[in-house]
Amino acid sequence: MNKLFLFAIIAIGSMGFATPAVAETKTAESGNVRAEFSYQSQDFCLDDAQLQISRDGEILLNQSSLTEFGICRLTDLQVRNLDVNPEPEVILDIYTGGAHCCWVSMIYRYDAAQDAYTLTEQFWGNAGYEFKDLNQDNIPEFLTRDDSFAYAFTSYAGSSFPLQIWQYRNGKMVDVTRSYPQLIYNDAYQLWQRYTETDYPGVARGALAAYLADKYMLGQSEDGWQRVRQAYQGNDRESFFKDLRKFLQQTGYIRNSGDTAYYRLAEVEQTGLYNQCPQETSLRTAGETDNYRFAICAGESGQYYLGQSKRTGDSITVKHKQDDPENSFRRGDTVYRLQTDEGDSANLYLEVYQNNQRLLREMAQQVYSSM
């Protein structure tokens, strides 16, 4: 028999023996909540994917068009509590396909008012995540990496990715990385080590870019830039520095001086500061900066800044009242004061001095309704 004809028969025959689709189902449950994910498993991706969520035996969600990304692999299905609300969430983790990308988490939260489940979709890109209870409060954090650094200054293999930590709060994903300075410091150290151990310019650029992002999160940008400028001596150094600064601005690592993120009322309790307001005062606002978590209390006796250092954990209480000479708090040779803008008594700033030299000025209260 002609060999080419024989090969043709074998090839045609093999085409008819593709792996048949296999129906599979994965379930997860916690308390009165049960999730079921069913699909047809093909050679490469999944077909007919469907998620069903029931509560107390009643089906509240039965959905087949799950995501615009497509599903090539199910990585996990969990029912677990992600926030202070005791009602568990359903977490469907999928992989969209490709050489190393992408991972997506689909988080379903029960809305009691509508008796239905609402979706929050988190795109992880190349990084994926793992659950860690970093502060031992029985609420898990999502430990991951910032995927925006992929290909930003070099190839994917040469890229480095700064630490990112997320929390799920009231149906939203919140970036809480800056609340863990020791972990950021450890990450920056490892990134600097990667820079020192490479002979490849692309790997060096990737490591230094991620390192500088960590330094911004630590409030050490000046030291970071000094070290990066001294370290990187490539012929493209000026264009690299220019592109790096622009990139860090676009991705939120470079913030305006004194930027303040204010808490919503539902989040104030988590600061642990709100219940320390002096007698005959009430909470006006609360928030955090790169350096402090704080609450502002006010009454006839004046306004009080109750702050906690995110770096050391030390607490300060600074009073402010018009024409009062005691508007300061002293610890050693460090003095903390509350100041207002000239002609605008609503704006409050925390200022930190050492040996009569101002080290820090950041917004504490912009308007009373900022919560």
Coordinates of C-alpha atoms in Angstrom, one line a residue:
M1 CA 0.0 0.0 0.0
N2 CA 1.2 3.5 -0.8
K3 CA 2.7 5.0 2.3
L4 CA 1.3 8.5 1.7
F5 CA -2.2 6.9 1.2
L6 CA -1.7 5.0 4.5
F7 CA -0.7 8.2 6.3
A8 CA -3.7 10.0 4.9
I9 CA -6.1 7.3 6.2
I10 CA -4.5 7.5 9.7
A11 CA -4.7 11.3 9.7
I12 CA -8.3 11.3 8.6
G13 CA -9.1 8.6 11.1
S14 CA -7.4 10.5 13.9
M15 CA -9.5 13.6 13.1
G16 CA -12.6 11.5 14.0
F17 CA -11.3 10.6 17.4
A18 CA -11.1 14.0 19.1
T19 CA -11.6 13.8 22.8
P20 CA -15.4 13.9 23.4
A21 CA -16.9 16.6 25.6
V22 CA -17.3 15.5 29.2
A23 CA -20.0 16.9 31.5
E24 CA -18.6 17.9 34.9
T25 CA -19.9 19.6 38.0
K26 CA -18.2 21.2 40.9
T27 CA -20.1 22.3 44.1
A28 CA -19.3 24.2 47.2
E29 CA -21.4 25.2 50.2
S30 CA -21.3 27.0 53.5
G31 CA -24.2 27.2 55.9
N32 CA -27.4 27.7 54.0
V33 CA -25.6 28.7 50.7
R34 CA -24.8 26.3 48.0
A35 CA -23.0 26.9 44.6
E36 CA -22.9 24.6 41.7
F37 CA -20.8 25.1 38.5
S38 CA -21.5 22.8 35.6
Y39 CA -19.7 22.7 32.2
Q40 CA -18.7 20.6 29.3
S41 CA -14.9 19.9 29.3
Q42 CA -13.4 20.1 25.9
D43 CA -9.7 19.7 24.7
F44 CA -8.9 23.3 25.4
C45 CA -11.7 25.3 26.9
L46 CA -15.1 24.9 28.6
D47 CA -18.5 24.9 26.9
D48 CA -22.0 25.4 28.3
A49 CA -20.7 26.8 31.6
Q50 CA -23.4 27.6 34.1
L51 CA -23.4 28.8 37.7
Q52 CA -26.3 28.1 40.1
I53 CA -26.5 29.6 43.6
S54 CA -29.2 28.5 46.1
R55 CA -30.0 29.8 49.5
D56 CA -32.1 27.8 52.0
G57 CA -32.8 25.4 49.1
E58 CA -34.2 28.1 46.8
I59 CA -32.3 28.9 43.5
L60 CA -31.6 32.6 43.4
L61 CA -29.1 32.7 40.5
N62 CA -29.0 30.5 37.5
Q63 CA -26.6 32.1 35.0
S64 CA -24.9 30.8 31.8
S65 CA -23.4 34.0 30.3
L66 CA -20.9 34.4 33.1
T67 CA -18.1 36.7 31.7
E68 CA -17.0 38.5 28.6
F69 CA -13.5 36.9 28.9
G70 CA -14.4 33.3 28.2
I71 CA -13.6 30.3 30.4
C72 CA -10.8 27.9 29.5
R73 CA -10.4 26.4 33.0
L74 CA -12.1 26.4 36.3
T75 CA -9.5 27.1 39.0
D76 CA -11.7 27.1 42.1
L77 CA -15.2 27.5 43.4
Q78 CA -15.7 28.6 47.1
V79 CA -18.4 29.7 49.4
R80 CA -16.9 31.7 52.2
N81 CA -17.2 34.9 54.1
L82 CA -15.1 37.8 52.8
D83 CA -16.1 40.7 54.9
V84 CA -17.7 41.8 58.2
N85 CA -21.1 40.8 57.0
P86 CA -21.7 37.3 58.2
E87 CA -23.4 36.3 54.9
P88 CA -21.0 34.2 52.9
E89 CA -20.0 35.1 49.3
V90 CA -19.6 32.8 46.4
I91 CA -16.2 33.0 44.6
L92 CA -15.8 31.6 41.2
D93 CA -12.2 31.6 39.9
I94 CA -11.5 31.1 36.2
Y95 CA -8.6 31.1 33.8
T96 CA -9.3 32.6 30.4
G97 CA -6.6 30.8 28.5
G98 CA -3.2 31.8 27.0
A99 CA 0.5 31.3 27.8
H100 CA 0.3 32.8 31.2
C101 CA -2.9 35.0 31.3
C102 CA -5.4 35.6 32.6
W103 CA -7.1 34.9 36.0
V104 CA -10.5 36.4 36.9
S105 CA -12.5 36.2 40.2
M106 CA -16.2 36.5 40.0
I107 CA -17.6 37.3 43.5
Y108 CA -21.3 37.0 44.2
R109 CA -22.8 38.8 47.2
Y110 CA -26.3 38.3 48.6
D111 CA -28.5 41.4 48.5
A112 CA -31.2 40.9 51.1
A113 CA -33.3 43.8 49.9
Q114 CA -33.6 42.3 46.4
D115 CA -33.3 38.7 47.6
A116 CA -30.8 38.2 44.8
Y117 CA -27.0 37.9 44.1
T118 CA -25.0 40.7 42.7
L119 CA -21.6 40.3 40.9
T120 CA -18.2 41.9 41.5
E121 CA -15.6 40.9 38.9
Q122 CA -11.9 41.2 39.7
F123 CA -9.4 40.9 36.9
W124 CA -6.0 39.6 38.1
G125 CA -4.3 39.4 34.8
N126 CA -1.1 37.3 35.0
A127 CA -0.8 37.4 38.7
G128 CA -3.6 35.3 40.3
Y129 CA -4.0 35.6 44.1
E130 CA -4.0 33.7 47.3
F131 CA -6.1 34.2 50.4
K132 CA -4.3 35.3 53.6
D133 CA -5.6 36.6 56.9
L134 CA -2.8 39.0 57.3
N135 CA -4.1 40.8 60.4
Q136 CA -5.7 37.9 62.1
D137 CA -9.2 39.4 62.1
N138 CA -10.9 36.4 60.4
I139 CA -11.4 38.4 57.3
P140 CA -9.2 37.2 54.4
E141 CA -7.1 39.5 52.2
F142 CA -6.3 38.8 48.5
L143 CA -2.6 38.6 48.3
T144 CA -1.4 39.3 44.7
R145 CA 0.9 41.3 42.4
D146 CA 0.3 44.4 40.3
D147 CA -0.2 43.1 36.8
S148 CA 0.0 46.5 35.2
F149 CA 3.8 46.1 35.3
A150 CA 3.7 43.2 32.8
Y151 CA 5.6 44.3 29.7
A152 CA 5.8 47.9 31.0
F153 CA 9.6 48.2 30.8
T154 CA 10.8 44.9 29.4
S155 CA 9.5 41.5 28.4
Y156 CA 7.0 39.5 30.5
A157 CA 9.8 37.2 31.7
G158 CA 11.9 40.2 32.7
S159 CA 9.1 42.1 34.4
S160 CA 8.8 42.4 38.2
F161 CA 5.5 43.0 40.0
P162 CA 5.1 45.0 43.2
L163 CA 3.0 43.6 46.0
Q164 CA -0.8 44.2 46.0
I165 CA -3.2 43.4 48.8
W166 CA -7.0 43.7 48.3
Q167 CA -10.0 43.3 50.6
Y168 CA -13.6 42.8 49.7
R169 CA -15.9 45.3 51.4
N170 CA -19.6 45.8 50.9
G171 CA -19.6 44.5 47.4
K172 CA -16.4 46.3 46.3
M173 CA -12.7 45.4 46.0
V174 CA -10.5 47.8 48.0
D175 CA -6.7 48.1 47.6
V176 CA -5.3 48.0 51.2
T177 CA -1.7 47.4 50.3
R178 CA -0.4 50.6 52.1
S179 CA -1.9 49.3 55.4
Y180 CA 0.9 46.6 55.5
P181 CA 4.2 48.5 55.4
Q182 CA 6.3 45.6 56.7
L183 CA 5.2 43.4 53.8
I184 CA 5.9 46.2 51.4
Y185 CA 9.3 46.7 52.9
N186 CA 10.0 43.0 52.6
D187 CA 8.9 43.0 48.9
A188 CA 11.1 46.1 48.2
Y189 CA 14.1 44.3 49.7
Q190 CA 13.5 41.3 47.5
L191 CA 13.1 43.4 44.4
W192 CA 16.3 45.2 45.1
Q193 CA 18.0 41.8 45.5
R194 CA 16.7 40.8 42.1
Y195 CA 18.2 44.0 40.6
T196 CA 21.6 43.4 42.1
E197 CA 21.7 39.8 40.9
T198 CA 21.0 40.4 37.2
D199 CA 23.2 41.2 34.3
Y200 CA 20.3 41.9 31.9
P201 CA 19.2 45.5 31.5
G202 CA 15.6 44.5 30.9
V203 CA 15.4 42.6 34.2
A204 CA 17.1 45.5 35.9
R205 CA 14.5 48.0 34.6
G206 CA 11.7 45.7 35.6
A207 CA 13.0 45.2 39.1
L208 CA 13.8 48.9 39.7
A209 CA 10.4 50.0 38.5
A210 CA 8.6 47.7 40.9
Y211 CA 11.0 48.6 43.7
L212 CA 10.2 52.3 43.2
A213 CA 6.5 51.6 43.4
D214 CA 7.0 49.9 46.8
K215 CA 9.1 52.9 47.9
Y216 CA 6.2 55.3 47.0
M217 CA 3.8 53.1 49.0
L218 CA 6.2 53.4 52.0
G219 CA 6.3 57.2 51.7
Q220 CA 10.1 56.9 50.8
S221 CA 10.0 58.2 47.2
E222 CA 12.9 60.6 47.5
D223 CA 15.2 57.8 48.8
G224 CA 13.8 55.5 46.2
W225 CA 14.6 57.8 43.3
Q226 CA 18.1 58.5 44.6
R227 CA 18.9 54.8 44.7
V228 CA 17.3 54.1 41.3
R229 CA 19.2 56.9 39.7
Q230 CA 22.4 55.8 41.1
A231 CA 21.8 52.2 40.2
Y232 CA 20.6 52.4 36.6
Q233 CA 23.3 53.7 34.2
G234 CA 21.9 52.4 30.9
N235 CA 22.1 54.5 27.8
D236 CA 18.3 54.9 28.0
R237 CA 18.4 56.1 31.6
E238 CA 16.8 59.5 31.1
S239 CA 14.0 58.2 28.9
F240 CA 13.5 55.3 31.4
F241 CA 13.2 57.6 34.3
K242 CA 10.8 59.9 32.4
D243 CA 8.6 56.9 31.4
L244 CA 8.8 55.4 34.9
R245 CA 7.6 58.6 36.6
K246 CA 4.7 58.9 34.1
F247 CA 3.8 55.3 34.6
L248 CA 3.8 55.5 38.4
Q249 CA 1.5 58.6 38.1
Q250 CA -0.9 56.8 35.8
T251 CA -1.1 53.7 38.0
G252 CA -1.7 55.7 41.2
Y253 CA 1.6 55.2 43.0
I254 CA 2.5 58.9 42.8
R255 CA -0.1 60.8 44.7
N256 CA -0.5 64.6 45.1
S257 CA 1.1 65.8 48.3
G258 CA -1.2 65.4 51.3
D259 CA -3.7 63.2 49.4
T260 CA -6.3 61.9 51.8
A261 CA -8.7 59.0 51.4
Y262 CA -11.8 59.5 53.4
Y263 CA -13.8 56.6 54.9
R264 CA -17.5 56.2 54.3
L265 CA -19.6 56.0 57.5
A266 CA -19.8 52.2 57.2
E267 CA -16.1 51.9 57.2
V268 CA -15.3 54.3 60.1
E269 CA -15.9 51.6 62.8
Q270 CA -13.0 49.5 61.3
T271 CA -10.5 52.3 62.2
G272 CA -10.9 51.6 65.9
L273 CA -10.5 55.4 66.5
Y274 CA -14.1 56.6 66.3
N275 CA -15.0 55.4 69.8
Q276 CA -12.2 57.5 71.4
C277 CA -13.8 60.9 70.8
P278 CA -13.6 63.0 74.0
Q279 CA -16.8 63.6 75.9
E280 CA -19.2 66.2 74.5
T281 CA -17.7 65.8 71.0
S282 CA -18.9 63.8 68.1
L283 CA -17.3 62.2 65.1
R284 CA -17.0 64.6 62.1
T285 CA -14.9 62.6 59.6
A286 CA -12.3 59.8 59.4
G287 CA -9.8 58.6 56.8
E288 CA -6.3 57.8 56.1
T289 CA -3.2 59.1 54.3
D290 CA 0.1 57.4 53.4
N291 CA 1.2 58.1 57.0
Y292 CA -1.9 58.0 59.4
R293 CA -5.3 56.6 60.0
F294 CA -7.3 59.3 61.8
A295 CA -10.7 60.5 63.1
I296 CA -11.8 64.1 63.6
C297 CA -14.1 64.8 66.6
A298 CA -15.6 68.2 67.3
G299 CA -17.6 69.9 70.0
E300 CA -17.7 73.2 71.9
S301 CA -14.3 72.4 73.4
G302 CA -12.7 72.4 69.9
Q303 CA -11.7 69.8 67.3
Y304 CA -9.6 66.8 68.0
Y305 CA -7.4 64.8 65.6
L306 CA -7.1 61.2 66.8
G307 CA -4.4 59.6 64.7
Q308 CA -2.5 56.3 64.5
S309 CA 0.8 56.0 62.7
K310 CA 0.6 53.4 59.9
R311 CA 4.4 52.8 60.3
T312 CA 4.8 52.5 64.1
G313 CA 1.3 52.1 65.4
D314 CA 1.8 55.1 67.8
S315 CA -1.3 57.1 68.6
I316 CA -1.5 60.9 68.9
T317 CA -4.3 63.3 70.0
V318 CA -4.1 66.8 68.7
K319 CA -6.5 69.5 69.8
H320 CA -7.5 72.5 67.7
K321 CA -9.4 75.6 68.9
Q322 CA -9.2 79.1 67.5
D323 CA -6.8 81.3 69.4
D324 CA -5.8 78.5 71.8
P325 CA -2.0 78.2 72.4
E326 CA -2.3 74.5 73.3
N327 CA -3.1 73.4 69.8
S328 CA -0.3 70.8 69.7
F329 CA 0.8 67.4 70.8
R330 CA 4.4 66.6 71.7
R331 CA 6.3 63.3 71.8
G332 CA 10.0 63.7 72.5
D333 CA 11.3 66.3 70.1
T334 CA 8.5 65.8 67.6
V335 CA 5.5 68.3 67.7
Y336 CA 2.2 67.7 66.0
R337 CA -0.1 70.6 65.2
L338 CA -3.5 71.2 63.5
Q339 CA -3.6 74.2 61.2
T340 CA -6.2 75.8 59.0
D341 CA -5.9 77.6 55.7
E342 CA -5.9 81.3 56.1
G343 CA -9.5 82.5 55.7
D344 CA -10.9 79.0 55.5
S345 CA -11.7 77.4 58.9
A346 CA -13.1 74.2 57.3
N347 CA -9.8 72.9 56.0
L348 CA -7.6 71.3 58.6
Y349 CA -4.1 70.1 58.1
L350 CA -1.9 67.9 60.3
E351 CA 1.7 69.3 60.5
V352 CA 4.6 67.5 62.1
Y353 CA 7.7 69.4 63.2
Q354 CA 11.1 68.3 64.5
N355 CA 13.5 70.9 65.9
N356 CA 11.3 73.6 64.5
Q357 CA 11.5 72.2 61.0
R358 CA 8.3 71.0 59.3
L359 CA 8.6 67.4 58.2
L360 CA 5.0 66.8 57.1
R361 CA 1.8 68.6 56.1
E362 CA -1.2 66.6 55.0
M363 CA -5.0 67.2 54.7
A364 CA -7.0 66.0 57.7
Q365 CA -10.3 67.6 57.0
Q366 CA -11.4 69.2 53.8
V367 CA -15.1 69.6 54.6
Y368 CA -17.2 68.1 57.3
S369 CA -19.4 66.2 54.8
S370 CA -16.5 64.5 53.2
M371 CA -17.5 61.1 54.6

